[in-house]
């Protein structure tokens, strides 16, 4: 009897279903079990993977306010059962008042304005983006998909230890803005595990969105956003909200050892970094090297170093950068050229000077879905920082993003403190800031093999690369794919980030090759679905965020 809770917990963390003739049951994996359950219930009612992803994303906006959102943006990659992948870009856009030098004050870089002011808020894309995806691939009624989120916001839900600690850690920031403090504290005191978090304003907003999604851009919700902007010096105006459109883009395609890779196109760099690095790795025998071996971590880091250098040079919003040389960057021939610059036993050098990358902003969240027909969705969305700008729109109950912090600092402003001033990603009216989000779907022999993605700022494509290597090169099961220690290299600063539980012998060998290492406790939070030998397995990243949950329909 005493072992029963442990048994239930193990069952909840890795869901596995026998699929004798292809997919016969769906799975939802996200960073909050309650949100996964909302999506799984939609699958039980016959909803598509997109339906489940939409319901899960709205529920995450309630139960995972650090990154789940209405006030942010992201990317939804779908591969419906018909096998024709689609991609909805609902990244935030800069307002008409934006310009490349907007983060300078009297000629000097103003970090506060770039990352923590109302000027850093982009037009939120989430509501329009989820609606756009549902319009084409939804099977259930739109209001049905918002029902769980409305209930969770109106009736509240008990906070986990994890959620209570996350909110308590932000209390000093929340105190700067009365509506945020009121929503996420008990009259200024920290909420505790087990307390119910009730969000009435958010429930009202969700009801409005369920009746008419466009209210967010040109109705009562828009009026609440604009009132806050005008009263407090924000840049968003009615015309910016009205002009917002999600964009359907062509999926970025690659291949890795015979497996098709479907990834995110610009304005994300996720697909470019992932596919370019995989192309380089394809020429090395990683299987023989072994998971977590010095050779595997060294080669992955060298491949990422080169892909990230190209990211910095070429990537930005494609509407403003029509000449991004993606064909070349993603070609096997280019990867072969890059391989000739990698020594198997020695670290390369990114740059002669030491360079401090700006503080990483890890708070983004990812969800993976597969439905019983074999349709799959990989969705990553974000507010940028944890809880975004930490600013609830008064009366509307949702947090604003500070996504424009993802634009480069100012023209030519690349320096040793970590500022980047390369042209493709400078701010401009209507422009989308470059992202690292990397939703991915792998397809083998015409069927989905892996659905994955992660938060983690610039480390996102590296985390996804690790999950792909674990599944394809090392044939791990879903649990091992998620749990294995991860690594990351981003060109500058010139060092490998490794998770602390990587073997000490591997760390020592990497140092002996000339690599600088930095250890972190955890990298990202990958939610994984793996289909192998007729079995669908969902594995939630509970090792890095305990509330994560995989729920089968
Ligand atoms: N704000 C995180 C990203 O878009 O990469």
Coordinates of C-alpha atoms and ligand atoms in Angstrom, one line a residue:
X1 CA 0.0 0.0 0.0
X2 CA 2.7 2.4 1.0
X3 CA 4.3 2.2 -2.5
X4 CA 1.1 3.1 -4.3
X5 CA 1.7 6.9 -4.6
X6 CA 5.2 6.1 -6.0
X7 CA 3.6 3.7 -8.5
X8 CA 1.0 6.3 -9.6
X9 CA 3.7 8.9 -10.0
X10 CA 5.9 6.7 -12.2
X11 CA 2.8 6.0 -14.4
X12 CA 2.1 9.7 -14.7
X13 CA 5.6 10.7 -15.7
X14 CA 6.0 8.4 -18.6
X15 CA 2.9 7.4 -20.4
X16 CA 3.1 4.6 -22.8
X17 CA 0.5 3.0 -25.0
X18 CA 0.7 -0.1 -27.2
X19 CA -0.1 0.8 -30.8
X20 CA -0.3 -2.5 -32.7
X21 CA -1.4 -0.8 -36.0
X22 CA 0.0 2.6 -35.8
X23 CA -1.3 5.3 -33.5
X24 CA -4.4 4.3 -31.6
X25 CA -4.4 6.8 -28.7
X26 CA -3.1 10.3 -28.2
X27 CA -0.8 11.9 -25.7
X28 CA -0.3 15.5 -24.5
X29 CA 2.9 16.5 -22.7
X30 CA 3.4 20.0 -21.2
X31 CA 5.1 21.8 -18.3
X32 CA 1.9 21.6 -16.1
X33 CA 0.0 18.3 -15.7
X34 CA -3.3 20.2 -15.3
X35 CA -2.8 21.7 -18.8
X36 CA -1.9 18.4 -20.3
X37 CA -5.1 16.9 -18.8
X38 CA -7.1 19.7 -20.5
X39 CA -5.6 18.8 -23.8
X40 CA -6.0 15.0 -23.3
X41 CA -9.7 15.5 -22.6
X42 CA -10.1 17.3 -25.9
X43 CA -8.4 14.2 -27.6
X44 CA -10.9 11.9 -25.8
X45 CA -13.7 13.9 -27.4
X46 CA -12.3 13.3 -30.8
X47 CA -10.4 16.6 -31.1
X48 CA -7.3 16.9 -33.4
X49 CA -3.8 17.4 -32.2
X50 CA -4.3 21.2 -33.0
X51 CA -7.5 21.2 -30.9
X52 CA -5.6 19.6 -28.0
X53 CA -2.6 22.0 -28.4
X54 CA -4.9 25.0 -28.3
X55 CA -6.7 23.8 -25.2
X56 CA -3.4 23.0 -23.5
X57 CA -1.9 26.4 -24.5
X58 CA -4.9 28.3 -23.1
X59 CA -4.8 26.2 -19.9
X60 CA -1.0 26.9 -19.5
X61 CA -1.8 30.6 -19.7
X62 CA -3.7 30.1 -16.4
X63 CA -1.7 27.4 -14.6
X64 CA 1.8 28.3 -15.8
X65 CA 1.8 32.1 -15.8
X66 CA 5.7 32.2 -15.9
X67 CA 5.5 31.4 -19.6
X68 CA 2.1 30.2 -20.7
X69 CA 0.4 33.2 -22.0
X70 CA -2.2 35.3 -23.8
X71 CA 0.2 38.3 -23.9
X72 CA 3.1 36.8 -25.7
X73 CA 3.8 34.8 -28.9
X74 CA 5.3 31.7 -30.4
X75 CA 5.3 29.1 -33.0
X76 CA 3.1 26.1 -33.8
X77 CA 4.4 23.3 -36.0
X78 CA 1.8 20.8 -37.0
X79 CA 1.9 17.6 -39.0
X80 CA -1.7 16.5 -39.4
X81 CA -2.5 12.9 -40.2
X82 CA -2.5 13.7 -43.9
X83 CA 1.3 14.3 -43.6
X84 CA 1.3 17.9 -45.0
X85 CA 3.1 19.9 -42.3
X86 CA 2.1 23.5 -41.5
X87 CA 3.7 26.2 -39.5
X88 CA 2.0 29.2 -37.8
X89 CA 4.3 32.1 -36.8
X90 CA 2.5 34.1 -34.0
X91 CA 5.7 35.9 -32.9
X92 CA 5.1 39.3 -31.5
X93 CA 5.6 42.4 -33.7
X94 CA 7.2 45.7 -32.9
X95 CA 4.9 48.7 -32.9
X96 CA 5.0 51.4 -35.7
X97 CA 7.1 53.6 -33.3
X98 CA 10.0 51.1 -33.2
X99 CA 13.3 51.9 -34.8
X100 CA 16.9 50.5 -34.6
X101 CA 18.2 53.0 -32.1
X102 CA 15.2 52.8 -29.7
X103 CA 17.3 51.1 -27.0
X104 CA 19.8 54.0 -26.7
X105 CA 19.5 56.9 -24.3
X106 CA 21.7 59.9 -25.2
X107 CA 23.8 57.5 -27.3
X108 CA 24.3 54.9 -24.5
X109 CA 22.7 51.5 -24.4
X110 CA 19.7 51.5 -22.0
X111 CA 19.2 48.0 -20.8
X112 CA 16.3 48.9 -18.6
X113 CA 14.3 50.2 -21.6
X114 CA 15.3 47.3 -23.8
X115 CA 14.3 44.6 -21.3
X116 CA 12.1 46.0 -18.6
X117 CA 10.0 48.9 -19.9
X118 CA 6.7 49.1 -21.6
X119 CA 8.7 50.0 -24.7
X120 CA 9.8 46.3 -24.8
X121 CA 6.3 45.0 -25.3
X122 CA 5.5 43.6 -28.7
X123 CA 2.0 43.1 -30.1
X124 CA 0.9 39.8 -28.6
X125 CA 0.4 37.0 -31.1
X126 CA -0.9 34.1 -29.1
X127 CA -4.6 34.5 -29.4
X128 CA -4.5 35.2 -33.1
X129 CA -2.0 32.4 -33.7
X130 CA -4.0 29.7 -31.8
X131 CA -7.1 30.8 -33.7
X132 CA -5.3 30.7 -37.0
X133 CA -4.1 27.1 -36.4
X134 CA -7.6 26.0 -35.2
X135 CA -9.3 27.6 -38.2
X136 CA -7.6 25.1 -40.5
X137 CA -7.0 22.0 -38.4
X138 CA -9.5 22.2 -35.6
X139 CA -12.4 19.7 -35.3
X140 CA -14.1 20.8 -32.0
X141 CA -15.8 24.2 -31.4
X142 CA -13.5 27.1 -30.5
X143 CA -15.4 27.9 -27.2
X144 CA -15.0 24.2 -26.1
X145 CA -11.2 24.6 -26.3
X146 CA -11.2 27.5 -23.9
X147 CA -13.5 25.9 -21.4
X148 CA -10.8 24.3 -19.2
X149 CA -8.8 27.5 -19.0
X150 CA -11.9 29.5 -18.1
X151 CA -12.7 27.0 -15.3
X152 CA -9.2 26.9 -14.0
X153 CA -9.0 30.8 -13.9
X154 CA -12.5 31.3 -12.4
X155 CA -12.6 28.5 -9.8
X156 CA -8.8 28.5 -9.2
X157 CA -6.5 25.5 -8.8
X158 CA -4.2 24.4 -5.9
X159 CA -0.7 25.7 -6.3
X160 CA 2.1 23.1 -6.2
X161 CA 5.3 23.6 -4.2
X162 CA 7.0 24.4 -7.4
X163 CA 4.4 27.0 -8.5
X164 CA 4.2 28.6 -5.1
X165 CA 8.0 28.9 -4.9
X166 CA 8.2 30.4 -8.4
X167 CA 5.6 33.1 -7.6
X168 CA 7.2 33.8 -4.2
X169 CA 10.6 34.4 -5.9
X170 CA 9.0 37.1 -8.0
X171 CA 7.2 38.9 -5.2
X172 CA 9.7 41.8 -5.1
X173 CA 9.1 42.4 -8.8
X174 CA 5.4 41.9 -8.5
X175 CA 5.3 44.6 -5.8
X176 CA 6.2 47.2 -8.4
X177 CA 2.8 46.9 -10.1
X178 CA -0.3 46.7 -8.0
X179 CA -2.5 44.6 -10.3
X180 CA 0.3 42.0 -10.6
X181 CA 0.7 41.9 -6.9
X182 CA -3.0 41.5 -6.3
X183 CA -3.3 38.6 -8.8
X184 CA -0.3 36.6 -7.6
X185 CA -0.2 37.1 -3.8
X186 CA -2.5 37.1 -0.8
X187 CA -2.7 40.8 -0.1
X188 CA 1.0 41.2 -0.6
X189 CA 2.0 38.0 1.2
X190 CA 3.3 34.9 -0.7
X191 CA 0.9 32.3 -1.7
X192 CA 1.7 28.8 -0.4
X193 CA 1.6 25.3 -1.8
X194 CA -2.0 24.2 -1.6
X195 CA -3.5 27.7 -1.8
X196 CA -6.0 28.2 -4.7
X197 CA -4.9 30.7 -7.3
X198 CA -8.1 32.3 -8.6
X199 CA -7.7 34.8 -11.5
X200 CA -11.2 36.4 -12.1
X201 CA -10.1 39.1 -14.5
X202 CA -8.2 36.5 -16.6
X203 CA -11.4 34.3 -16.6
X204 CA -13.4 37.2 -18.0
X205 CA -10.8 37.8 -20.7
X206 CA -10.9 34.1 -21.7
X207 CA -14.7 34.2 -21.9
X208 CA -14.4 37.2 -24.2
X209 CA -11.8 35.4 -26.4
X210 CA -14.0 32.3 -26.4
X211 CA -16.9 34.4 -27.8
X212 CA -14.9 36.4 -30.2
X213 CA -11.1 36.0 -30.4
X214 CA -10.8 39.3 -32.3
X215 CA -11.9 41.2 -29.2
X216 CA -8.2 40.9 -28.2
X217 CA -7.1 43.1 -31.1
X218 CA -10.0 45.4 -31.6
X219 CA -12.6 45.1 -28.8
X220 CA -12.8 45.4 -25.0
X221 CA -9.5 43.6 -24.4
X222 CA -7.7 45.8 -26.8
X223 CA -9.1 48.9 -25.0
X224 CA -7.7 47.7 -21.7
X225 CA -4.2 47.1 -23.3
X226 CA -4.3 50.6 -24.9
X227 CA -5.5 52.3 -21.8
X228 CA -2.5 50.9 -19.9
X229 CA -0.1 51.8 -22.8
X230 CA -1.3 55.4 -23.0
X231 CA -1.4 56.0 -19.3
X232 CA 2.1 54.7 -18.7
X233 CA 4.2 55.6 -21.8
X234 CA 3.9 52.3 -23.8
X235 CA 4.3 52.4 -27.5
X236 CA 1.5 50.0 -28.7
X237 CA -1.3 51.8 -30.4
X238 CA -4.7 50.7 -31.8
X239 CA -3.3 50.5 -35.3
X240 CA -0.5 48.1 -34.1
X241 CA -3.1 45.8 -32.5
X242 CA -5.4 45.9 -35.6
X243 CA -2.5 45.3 -38.0
X244 CA -1.4 42.1 -36.2
X245 CA -1.5 38.9 -38.3
X246 CA -0.1 35.5 -37.6
X247 CA 1.9 34.2 -40.6
X248 CA 1.7 30.8 -42.2
X249 CA 5.2 29.9 -43.2
X250 CA 6.9 27.1 -45.0
X251 CA 8.2 24.5 -42.6
X252 CA 12.0 24.2 -42.6
X253 CA 12.9 20.8 -43.7
X254 CA 16.1 18.7 -43.2
X255 CA 17.1 15.1 -42.8
X256 CA 19.2 13.3 -40.3
X257 CA 20.4 9.7 -40.9
X258 CA 17.3 8.9 -43.0
X259 CA 14.9 10.6 -40.6
X260 CA 13.0 13.7 -41.9
X261 CA 13.4 16.8 -39.7
X262 CA 10.5 19.4 -39.6
X263 CA 11.6 22.6 -37.9
X264 CA 10.9 26.3 -37.4
X265 CA 11.8 28.8 -40.1
X266 CA 12.8 32.5 -39.5
X267 CA 12.0 34.6 -37.5
X268 CA 13.1 31.7 -35.4
X269 CA 16.7 30.5 -35.6
X270 CA 15.6 27.2 -34.0
X271 CA 15.2 25.3 -37.3
X272 CA 18.4 26.7 -38.9
X273 CA 20.6 26.0 -35.9
X274 CA 19.2 22.5 -35.4
X275 CA 19.3 21.4 -39.0
X276 CA 22.7 22.9 -39.8
X277 CA 24.2 21.2 -36.7
X278 CA 22.5 17.9 -37.5
X279 CA 23.9 18.0 -41.0
X280 CA 27.4 18.5 -39.6
X281 CA 26.9 15.6 -37.1
X282 CA 25.7 13.3 -39.8
X283 CA 29.3 12.8 -41.0
X284 CA 30.4 11.4 -37.6
X285 CA 29.7 8.1 -36.0
X286 CA 28.1 9.3 -32.8
X287 CA 26.6 5.8 -32.1
X288 CA 30.1 4.4 -31.8
X289 CA 31.2 7.3 -29.6
X290 CA 28.3 6.7 -27.2
X291 CA 25.8 9.0 -25.4
X292 CA 27.5 11.5 -23.0
X293 CA 31.0 10.5 -24.3
X294 CA 33.7 13.2 -24.7
X295 CA 33.6 12.7 -28.5
X296 CA 29.8 13.1 -28.7
X297 CA 29.7 16.3 -26.5
X298 CA 32.8 17.7 -28.3
X299 CA 31.3 17.1 -31.8
X300 CA 27.8 18.4 -30.9
X301 CA 29.4 21.5 -29.4
X302 CA 31.6 22.1 -32.5
X303 CA 28.6 21.7 -34.8
X304 CA 26.5 24.1 -32.6
X305 CA 29.4 26.6 -32.5
X306 CA 29.3 26.9 -36.3
X307 CA 25.5 27.0 -36.6
X308 CA 25.3 29.7 -34.0
X309 CA 27.9 31.8 -35.7
X310 CA 25.8 31.7 -38.9
X311 CA 22.7 32.5 -36.8
X312 CA 24.3 35.7 -35.6
X313 CA 25.5 36.7 -39.0
X314 CA 22.4 36.0 -41.1
X315 CA 19.2 35.4 -39.2
X316 CA 16.3 37.9 -38.6
X317 CA 12.7 38.5 -39.5
X318 CA 12.5 37.2 -43.1
X319 CA 10.1 40.0 -44.2
X320 CA 12.9 42.4 -43.5
X321 CA 15.8 40.1 -44.5
X322 CA 14.8 38.5 -47.8
X323 CA 18.3 37.3 -48.5
X324 CA 18.9 34.9 -45.6
X325 CA 21.0 32.1 -47.4
X326 CA 19.0 29.3 -45.9
X327 CA 19.5 27.0 -48.9
X328 CA 23.2 27.2 -48.4
X329 CA 23.2 27.0 -44.6
X330 CA 21.0 23.9 -44.6
X331 CA 22.8 22.1 -47.5
X332 CA 24.7 18.9 -47.0
X333 CA 27.6 20.3 -49.0
X334 CA 28.0 23.2 -46.6
X335 CA 28.0 20.8 -43.7
X336 CA 30.7 18.8 -45.3
X337 CA 32.8 22.1 -45.6
X338 CA 32.2 22.8 -42.0
X339 CA 33.2 19.3 -41.0
X340 CA 36.7 19.9 -42.5
X341 CA 37.2 22.7 -39.9
X342 CA 36.5 20.4 -36.9
X343 CA 39.3 18.4 -35.2
X344 CA 38.2 15.3 -33.5
X345 CA 40.5 15.8 -30.5
X346 CA 40.8 19.6 -30.1
X347 CA 38.4 22.5 -29.4
X348 CA 38.2 25.2 -32.1
X349 CA 38.3 28.9 -31.1
X350 CA 35.3 31.2 -31.6
X351 CA 37.0 34.5 -31.2
X352 CA 40.2 35.8 -29.7
X353 CA 38.5 38.0 -27.1
X354 CA 36.4 36.9 -24.2
X355 CA 32.8 37.9 -24.7
X356 CA 30.0 37.9 -22.1
X357 CA 26.7 36.9 -23.6
X358 CA 23.8 38.9 -22.2
X359 CA 22.0 37.2 -19.4
X360 CA 20.0 34.3 -20.7
X361 CA 16.2 34.6 -20.5
X362 CA 15.0 31.1 -20.1
X363 CA 11.3 31.4 -19.7
X364 CA 9.4 30.0 -22.5
X365 CA 7.4 26.8 -22.4
X366 CA 6.7 23.9 -24.8
X367 CA 4.0 21.4 -25.4
X368 CA 3.9 18.3 -27.5
X369 CA 0.8 16.5 -28.8
X370 CA 0.0 13.4 -30.8
X371 CA -3.6 12.4 -31.7
X372 CA -5.0 8.9 -32.4
X373 CA -4.9 9.5 -36.1
X374 CA -1.2 10.2 -36.0
X375 CA -1.5 14.0 -36.3
X376 CA 1.2 15.8 -34.2
X377 CA 1.7 19.3 -32.9
X378 CA 4.9 20.9 -31.5
X379 CA 4.2 24.3 -29.9
X380 CA 6.6 26.6 -28.2
X381 CA 5.5 30.1 -26.9
X382 CA 6.9 32.7 -24.6
X383 CA 6.6 36.0 -22.7
X384 CA 10.4 36.3 -23.0
X385 CA 11.4 36.7 -19.3
X386 CA 9.9 34.7 -16.6
X387 CA 6.4 36.3 -16.2
X388 CA 7.3 38.6 -19.1
X389 CA 7.3 42.2 -18.0
X390 CA 5.7 41.1 -14.7
X391 CA 2.9 43.5 -15.6
X392 CA -0.7 42.4 -15.6
X393 CA -2.9 44.5 -17.9
X394 CA -5.3 46.1 -15.4
X395 CA -8.7 44.6 -15.6
X396 CA -7.7 42.0 -18.2
X397 CA -5.7 39.6 -15.9
X398 CA -2.9 38.6 -18.3
X399 CA 0.8 39.4 -18.3
X400 CA 2.5 41.4 -21.0
X401 CA 5.6 40.2 -22.8
X402 CA 9.0 42.0 -22.9
X403 CA 9.8 40.2 -26.2
X404 CA 11.4 43.2 -28.0
X405 CA 14.4 42.5 -25.7
X406 CA 15.2 39.8 -28.3
X407 CA 16.1 42.5 -30.9
X408 CA 19.7 43.5 -31.1
X409 CA 20.9 46.4 -29.0
X410 CA 21.7 49.0 -31.6
X411 CA 23.4 49.3 -35.1
X412 CA 27.1 48.3 -34.8
X413 CA 26.9 47.8 -31.0
X414 CA 28.7 44.5 -30.7
X415 CA 31.1 44.6 -27.7
X416 CA 32.8 42.5 -25.1
X417 CA 29.9 43.0 -22.6
X418 CA 27.7 40.8 -24.8
X419 CA 25.8 43.3 -26.8
X420 CA 25.1 42.5 -30.5
X421 CA 24.6 45.0 -33.2
X422 CA 24.4 43.0 -36.4
X423 CA 21.9 44.4 -38.9
X424 CA 19.4 41.5 -39.5
X425 CA 17.9 41.7 -36.1
X426 CA 17.7 45.4 -35.4
X427 CA 14.3 46.8 -34.2
X428 CA 11.9 48.2 -36.8
X429 CA 8.2 48.9 -37.2
X430 CA 6.2 45.7 -37.7
X431 CA 9.3 43.6 -37.3
X432 CA 9.5 40.3 -35.4
X433 CA 12.5 39.8 -33.1
X434 CA 14.7 36.9 -33.8
X435 CA 13.8 33.8 -31.7
X436 CA 15.6 30.6 -30.7
X437 CA 12.4 28.6 -30.2
X438 CA 12.7 25.2 -31.8
X439 CA 9.6 23.1 -32.0
X440 CA 10.5 20.0 -33.9
X441 CA 8.8 16.9 -35.4
X442 CA 10.8 14.0 -36.7
X443 CA 9.2 11.7 -39.3
X444 CA 10.4 8.2 -40.2
X445 CA 9.0 6.0 -43.0
X446 CA 6.0 8.4 -43.3
X447 CA 5.1 8.3 -39.6
X448 CA 5.9 10.6 -36.7
X449 CA 8.9 9.4 -34.7
X450 CA 9.5 12.3 -32.3
X451 CA 7.7 15.5 -31.1
X452 CA 9.8 17.8 -29.0
X453 CA 10.8 21.3 -28.0
X454 CA 12.0 23.2 -24.9
X455 CA 12.3 26.6 -23.2
X456 CA 15.8 27.9 -22.4
X457 CA 16.6 31.1 -24.4
X458 CA 19.6 30.6 -26.7
X459 CA 20.1 27.0 -25.4
X460 CA 16.8 25.8 -26.9
X461 CA 18.1 24.5 -30.2
X462 CA 20.9 22.7 -28.3
X463 CA 18.4 21.0 -26.0
X464 CA 16.4 19.9 -29.0
X465 CA 19.6 18.7 -30.7
X466 CA 20.4 16.6 -27.6
X467 CA 16.9 15.0 -27.7
X468 CA 17.3 14.2 -31.4
X469 CA 20.7 12.6 -30.9
X470 CA 19.3 10.6 -28.0
X471 CA 16.4 9.3 -30.0
X472 CA 18.2 8.7 -33.4
X473 CA 21.8 8.0 -32.6
X474 CA 21.5 6.4 -29.2
X475 CA 18.1 4.7 -29.6
X476 CA 17.0 5.7 -26.1
X477 CA 13.4 5.3 -24.9
X478 CA 11.4 8.5 -24.2
X479 CA 12.3 8.7 -20.5
X480 CA 16.0 8.4 -21.2
X481 CA 15.8 10.9 -24.1
X482 CA 14.4 13.5 -21.6
X483 CA 16.6 12.6 -18.6
X484 CA 20.1 12.3 -20.2
X485 CA 22.4 15.2 -19.3
X486 CA 22.5 18.0 -21.9
X487 CA 25.1 20.3 -23.4
X488 CA 25.0 23.6 -25.3
X489 CA 27.4 25.8 -27.3
X490 CA 26.4 29.1 -28.8
X491 CA 29.6 30.3 -30.5
X492 CA 30.1 33.2 -28.1
X493 CA 30.9 33.0 -25.3
X494 CA 33.4 30.3 -26.3
X495 CA 32.5 27.6 -23.8
X496 CA 30.3 24.5 -23.5
X497 CA 27.5 24.6 -21.1
X498 CA 27.0 21.2 -19.5
X499 CA 24.5 19.9 -17.0
X500 CA 26.1 19.1 -13.7
X501 CA 25.3 15.4 -13.9
X502 CA 27.3 14.8 -17.0
X503 CA 30.1 12.2 -16.1
X504 CA 33.1 13.8 -14.4
X505 CA 35.4 11.8 -16.8
X506 CA 33.7 13.4 -19.8
X507 CA 34.1 16.9 -18.3
X508 CA 37.8 16.3 -17.7
X509 CA 38.3 15.0 -21.2
X510 CA 36.6 18.0 -22.7
X511 CA 38.8 20.3 -20.7
X512 CA 41.8 18.4 -21.9
X513 CA 40.7 19.1 -25.5
X514 CA 40.8 22.8 -24.7
X515 CA 37.1 23.5 -24.0
X516 CA 36.0 25.9 -21.3
X517 CA 33.1 24.4 -19.4
X518 CA 30.3 26.1 -17.4
X519 CA 28.1 23.8 -15.3
X520 CA 24.4 24.4 -14.8
X521 CA 21.9 22.3 -12.8
X522 CA 19.4 22.1 -15.6
X523 CA 19.1 23.1 -19.2
X524 CA 15.7 23.7 -20.7
X525 CA 12.6 21.6 -20.1
X526 CA 11.9 19.3 -23.0
X527 CA 8.5 17.7 -23.4
X528 CA 8.9 14.6 -25.6
X529 CA 6.7 12.2 -27.5
X530 CA 8.4 9.2 -29.1
X531 CA 6.8 6.6 -31.3
X532 CA 8.8 3.4 -31.7
X533 CA 7.9 -0.1 -32.6
X534 CA 4.2 0.7 -32.5
X535 CA 4.4 2.2 -29.0
X536 CA 3.8 5.9 -28.3
X537 CA 5.6 7.2 -25.3
X538 CA 5.1 10.6 -23.7
X539 CA 7.8 11.7 -21.3
X540 CA 7.5 14.9 -19.3
X541 CA 10.6 16.7 -18.1
X542 CA 9.9 16.3 -14.4
X543 CA 13.6 16.2 -13.7
X544 CA 13.8 19.9 -14.6
X545 CA 10.2 21.1 -13.7
X546 CA 8.4 18.7 -11.4
X547 CA 4.9 19.7 -12.4
X548 CA 5.4 18.7 -16.0
X549 CA 3.0 15.9 -17.0
X550 CA 2.3 13.5 -19.8
X551 CA -1.3 12.5 -20.1
X552 CA -2.8 9.9 -22.4
X553 CA -6.3 10.3 -23.9
Ligands
LIG1 N1 12.2 34.7 -26.1 C1 12.9 33.5 -26.3 C2 13.0 33.2 -27.8 O1 12.2 33.6 -28.5 O2 13.9 32.6 -28.2

